[in-house]
Short mmCIF file of C-alpha atoms in Angstrom, two decimals:
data_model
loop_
_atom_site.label_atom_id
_atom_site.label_comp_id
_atom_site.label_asym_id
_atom_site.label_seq_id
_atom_site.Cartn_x
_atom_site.Cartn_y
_atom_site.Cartn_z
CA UNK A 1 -90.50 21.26 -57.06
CA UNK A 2 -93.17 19.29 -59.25
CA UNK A 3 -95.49 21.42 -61.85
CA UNK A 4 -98.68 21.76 -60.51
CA UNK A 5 -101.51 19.71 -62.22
CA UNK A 6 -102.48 20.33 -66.04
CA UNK A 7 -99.01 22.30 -66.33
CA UNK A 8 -96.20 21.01 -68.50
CA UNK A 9 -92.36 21.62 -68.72
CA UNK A 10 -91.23 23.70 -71.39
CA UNK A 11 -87.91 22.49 -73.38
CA UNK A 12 -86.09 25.87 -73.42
CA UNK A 13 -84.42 25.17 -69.96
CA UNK A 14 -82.22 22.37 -69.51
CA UNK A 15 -78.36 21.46 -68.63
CA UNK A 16 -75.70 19.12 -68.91
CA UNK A 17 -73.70 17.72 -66.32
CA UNK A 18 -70.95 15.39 -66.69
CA UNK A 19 -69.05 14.29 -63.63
CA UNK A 20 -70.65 17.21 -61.22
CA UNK A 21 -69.39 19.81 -63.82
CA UNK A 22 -71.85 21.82 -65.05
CA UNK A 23 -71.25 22.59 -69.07
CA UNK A 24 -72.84 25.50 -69.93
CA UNK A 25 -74.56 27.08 -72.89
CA UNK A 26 -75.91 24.24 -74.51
CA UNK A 27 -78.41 25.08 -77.16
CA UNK A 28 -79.79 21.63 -78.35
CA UNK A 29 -80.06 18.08 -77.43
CA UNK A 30 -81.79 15.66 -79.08
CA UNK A 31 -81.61 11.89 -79.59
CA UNK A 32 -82.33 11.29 -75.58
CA UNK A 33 -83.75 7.60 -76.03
CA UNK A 34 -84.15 4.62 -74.21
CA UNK A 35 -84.95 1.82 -76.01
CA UNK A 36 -84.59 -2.39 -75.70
CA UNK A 37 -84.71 -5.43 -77.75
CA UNK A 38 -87.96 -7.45 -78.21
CA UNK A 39 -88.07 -10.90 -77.98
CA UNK A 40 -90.37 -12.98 -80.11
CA UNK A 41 -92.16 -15.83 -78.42
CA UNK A 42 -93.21 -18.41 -80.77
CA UNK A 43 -95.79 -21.20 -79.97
CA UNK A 44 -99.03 -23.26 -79.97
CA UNK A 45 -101.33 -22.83 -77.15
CA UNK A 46 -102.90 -26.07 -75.89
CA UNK A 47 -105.77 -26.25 -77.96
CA UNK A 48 -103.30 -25.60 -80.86
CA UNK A 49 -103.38 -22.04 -81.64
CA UNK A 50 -100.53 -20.30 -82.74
CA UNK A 51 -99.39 -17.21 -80.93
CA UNK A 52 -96.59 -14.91 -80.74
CA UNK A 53 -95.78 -13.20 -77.20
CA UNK A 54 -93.38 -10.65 -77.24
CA UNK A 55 -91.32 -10.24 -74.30
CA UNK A 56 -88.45 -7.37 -72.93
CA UNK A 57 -84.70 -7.86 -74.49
CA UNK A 58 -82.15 -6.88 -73.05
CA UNK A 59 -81.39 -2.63 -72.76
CA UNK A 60 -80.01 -1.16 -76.01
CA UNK A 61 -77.06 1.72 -75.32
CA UNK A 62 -77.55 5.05 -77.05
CA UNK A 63 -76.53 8.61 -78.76
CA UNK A 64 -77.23 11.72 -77.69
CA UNK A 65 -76.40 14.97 -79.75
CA UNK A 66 -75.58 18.51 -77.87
CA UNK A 67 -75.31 21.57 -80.00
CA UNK A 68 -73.98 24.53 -78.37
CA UNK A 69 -72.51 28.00 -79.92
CA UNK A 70 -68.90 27.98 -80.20
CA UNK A 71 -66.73 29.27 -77.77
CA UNK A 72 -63.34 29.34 -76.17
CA UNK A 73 -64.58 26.41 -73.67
CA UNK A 74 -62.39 23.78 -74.71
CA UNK A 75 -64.39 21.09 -72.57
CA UNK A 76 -65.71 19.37 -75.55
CA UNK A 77 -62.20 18.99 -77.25
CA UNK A 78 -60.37 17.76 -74.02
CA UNK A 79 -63.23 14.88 -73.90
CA UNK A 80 -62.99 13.93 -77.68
CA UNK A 81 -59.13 13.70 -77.49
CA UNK A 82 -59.00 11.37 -74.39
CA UNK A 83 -61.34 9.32 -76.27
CA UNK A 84 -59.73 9.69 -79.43
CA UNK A 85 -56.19 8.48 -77.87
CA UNK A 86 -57.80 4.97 -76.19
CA UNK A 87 -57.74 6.67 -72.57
CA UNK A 88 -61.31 5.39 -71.79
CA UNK A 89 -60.43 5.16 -68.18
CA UNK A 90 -60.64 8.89 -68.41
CA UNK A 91 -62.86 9.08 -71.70
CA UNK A 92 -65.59 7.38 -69.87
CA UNK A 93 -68.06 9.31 -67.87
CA UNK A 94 -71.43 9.42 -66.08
CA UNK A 95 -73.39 12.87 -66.45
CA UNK A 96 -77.21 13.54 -66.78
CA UNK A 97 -79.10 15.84 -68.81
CA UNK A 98 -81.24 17.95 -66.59
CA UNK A 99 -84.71 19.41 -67.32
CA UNK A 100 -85.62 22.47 -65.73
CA UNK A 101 -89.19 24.32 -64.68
CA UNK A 102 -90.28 27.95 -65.13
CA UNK A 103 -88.78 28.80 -61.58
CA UNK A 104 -85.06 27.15 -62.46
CA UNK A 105 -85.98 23.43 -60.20
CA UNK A 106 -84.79 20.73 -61.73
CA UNK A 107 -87.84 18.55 -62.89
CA UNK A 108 -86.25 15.50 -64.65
CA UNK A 109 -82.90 13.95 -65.16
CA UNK A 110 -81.53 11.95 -67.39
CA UNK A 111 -78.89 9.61 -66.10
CA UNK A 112 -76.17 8.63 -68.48
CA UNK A 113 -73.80 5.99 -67.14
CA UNK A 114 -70.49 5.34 -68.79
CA UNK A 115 -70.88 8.16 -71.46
CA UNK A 116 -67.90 8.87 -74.02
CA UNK A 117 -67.56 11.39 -76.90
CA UNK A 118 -68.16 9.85 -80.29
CA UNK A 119 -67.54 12.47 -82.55
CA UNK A 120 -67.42 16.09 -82.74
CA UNK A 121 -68.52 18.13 -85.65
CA UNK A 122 -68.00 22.18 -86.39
CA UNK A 123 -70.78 24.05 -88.21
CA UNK A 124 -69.96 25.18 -91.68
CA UNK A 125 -67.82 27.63 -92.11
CA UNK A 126 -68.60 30.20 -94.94
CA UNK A 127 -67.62 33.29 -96.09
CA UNK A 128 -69.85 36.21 -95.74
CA UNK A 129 -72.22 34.16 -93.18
CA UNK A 130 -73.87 35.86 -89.82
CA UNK A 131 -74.79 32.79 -88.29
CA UNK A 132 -73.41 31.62 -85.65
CA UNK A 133 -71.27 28.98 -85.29
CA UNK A 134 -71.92 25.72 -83.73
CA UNK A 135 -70.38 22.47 -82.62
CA UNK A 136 -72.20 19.47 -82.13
CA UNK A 137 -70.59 16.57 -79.83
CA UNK A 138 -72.53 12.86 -80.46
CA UNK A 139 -72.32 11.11 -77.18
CA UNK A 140 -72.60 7.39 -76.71
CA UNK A 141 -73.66 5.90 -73.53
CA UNK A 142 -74.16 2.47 -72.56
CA UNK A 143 -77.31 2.96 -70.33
CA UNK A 144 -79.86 5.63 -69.27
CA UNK A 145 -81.95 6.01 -66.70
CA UNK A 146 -84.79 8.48 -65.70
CA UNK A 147 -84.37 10.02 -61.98
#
């Protein structure tokens, strides 16, 4: 369902999904980019003016970081390993990063295609702390697409 006129999604309610399986309790993502080379066009005009045009390049592939609290969902840590261990057959995924509105519909997704884990990274871990823990997977994708 679209958001009426004027109205505008709030970023508290979105989701992950990497091939059809939901992962849940994510708590951040950020670096969702898509971004392309420019090509500078150097030359004289006719009359002998110099101009640059700048033109499209081709698609640049990205990062994305998800933060989520740390639990006994070993999802994350299966992923890294087959990466880690060169079995990108397996390693390499499609998924989308869904944006939700105020009644739970998704409103926007964000199309990854051949996504793998780049690194993984555990919050700090010190004594006498109340926070809570997090770990923060950096995915790198070769192309994204808006749906």
């Amino acid at each position: 369902m679209a958001l009426p006129d004027l109205d505008k999604a709030v970023g508290h309610s979105f989701g992950l999904e990497i091939d059809g399986v939901q992962i849940k309790q994510i708590s951040e993502v950020s670096g969702l980019k898509m971004e392309q080379d420019v090509i500078e066009l150097k030359q004289n005009t006719v009359d002998g003016k110099y101009v640059i045009k700048k033109l499209p390049g081709r698609p640049k592939a990205g990062e994305v970081t998800l933060t989520r609290g740390l639990t006994e969902d070993n999802s994350f840590e299966k992923w890294v390993k087959d990466a880690h261990f060169g079995k990108m057959t397996t390693a390499r995924k499609g998924g989308a990063i869904i944006v939700y509105d105020y009644e739970g519909a998704a409103i926007k997704r964000y199309k990854l295609t051949n996504a793998w884990p780049k690194s993984l990274e555990i919050g700090s871990l010190k004594a006498g702390d109340t926070s809570v823990l997090t770990e923060k997977l950096v995915i790198t994708y070769e192309q994204m697409e808006v749906e």
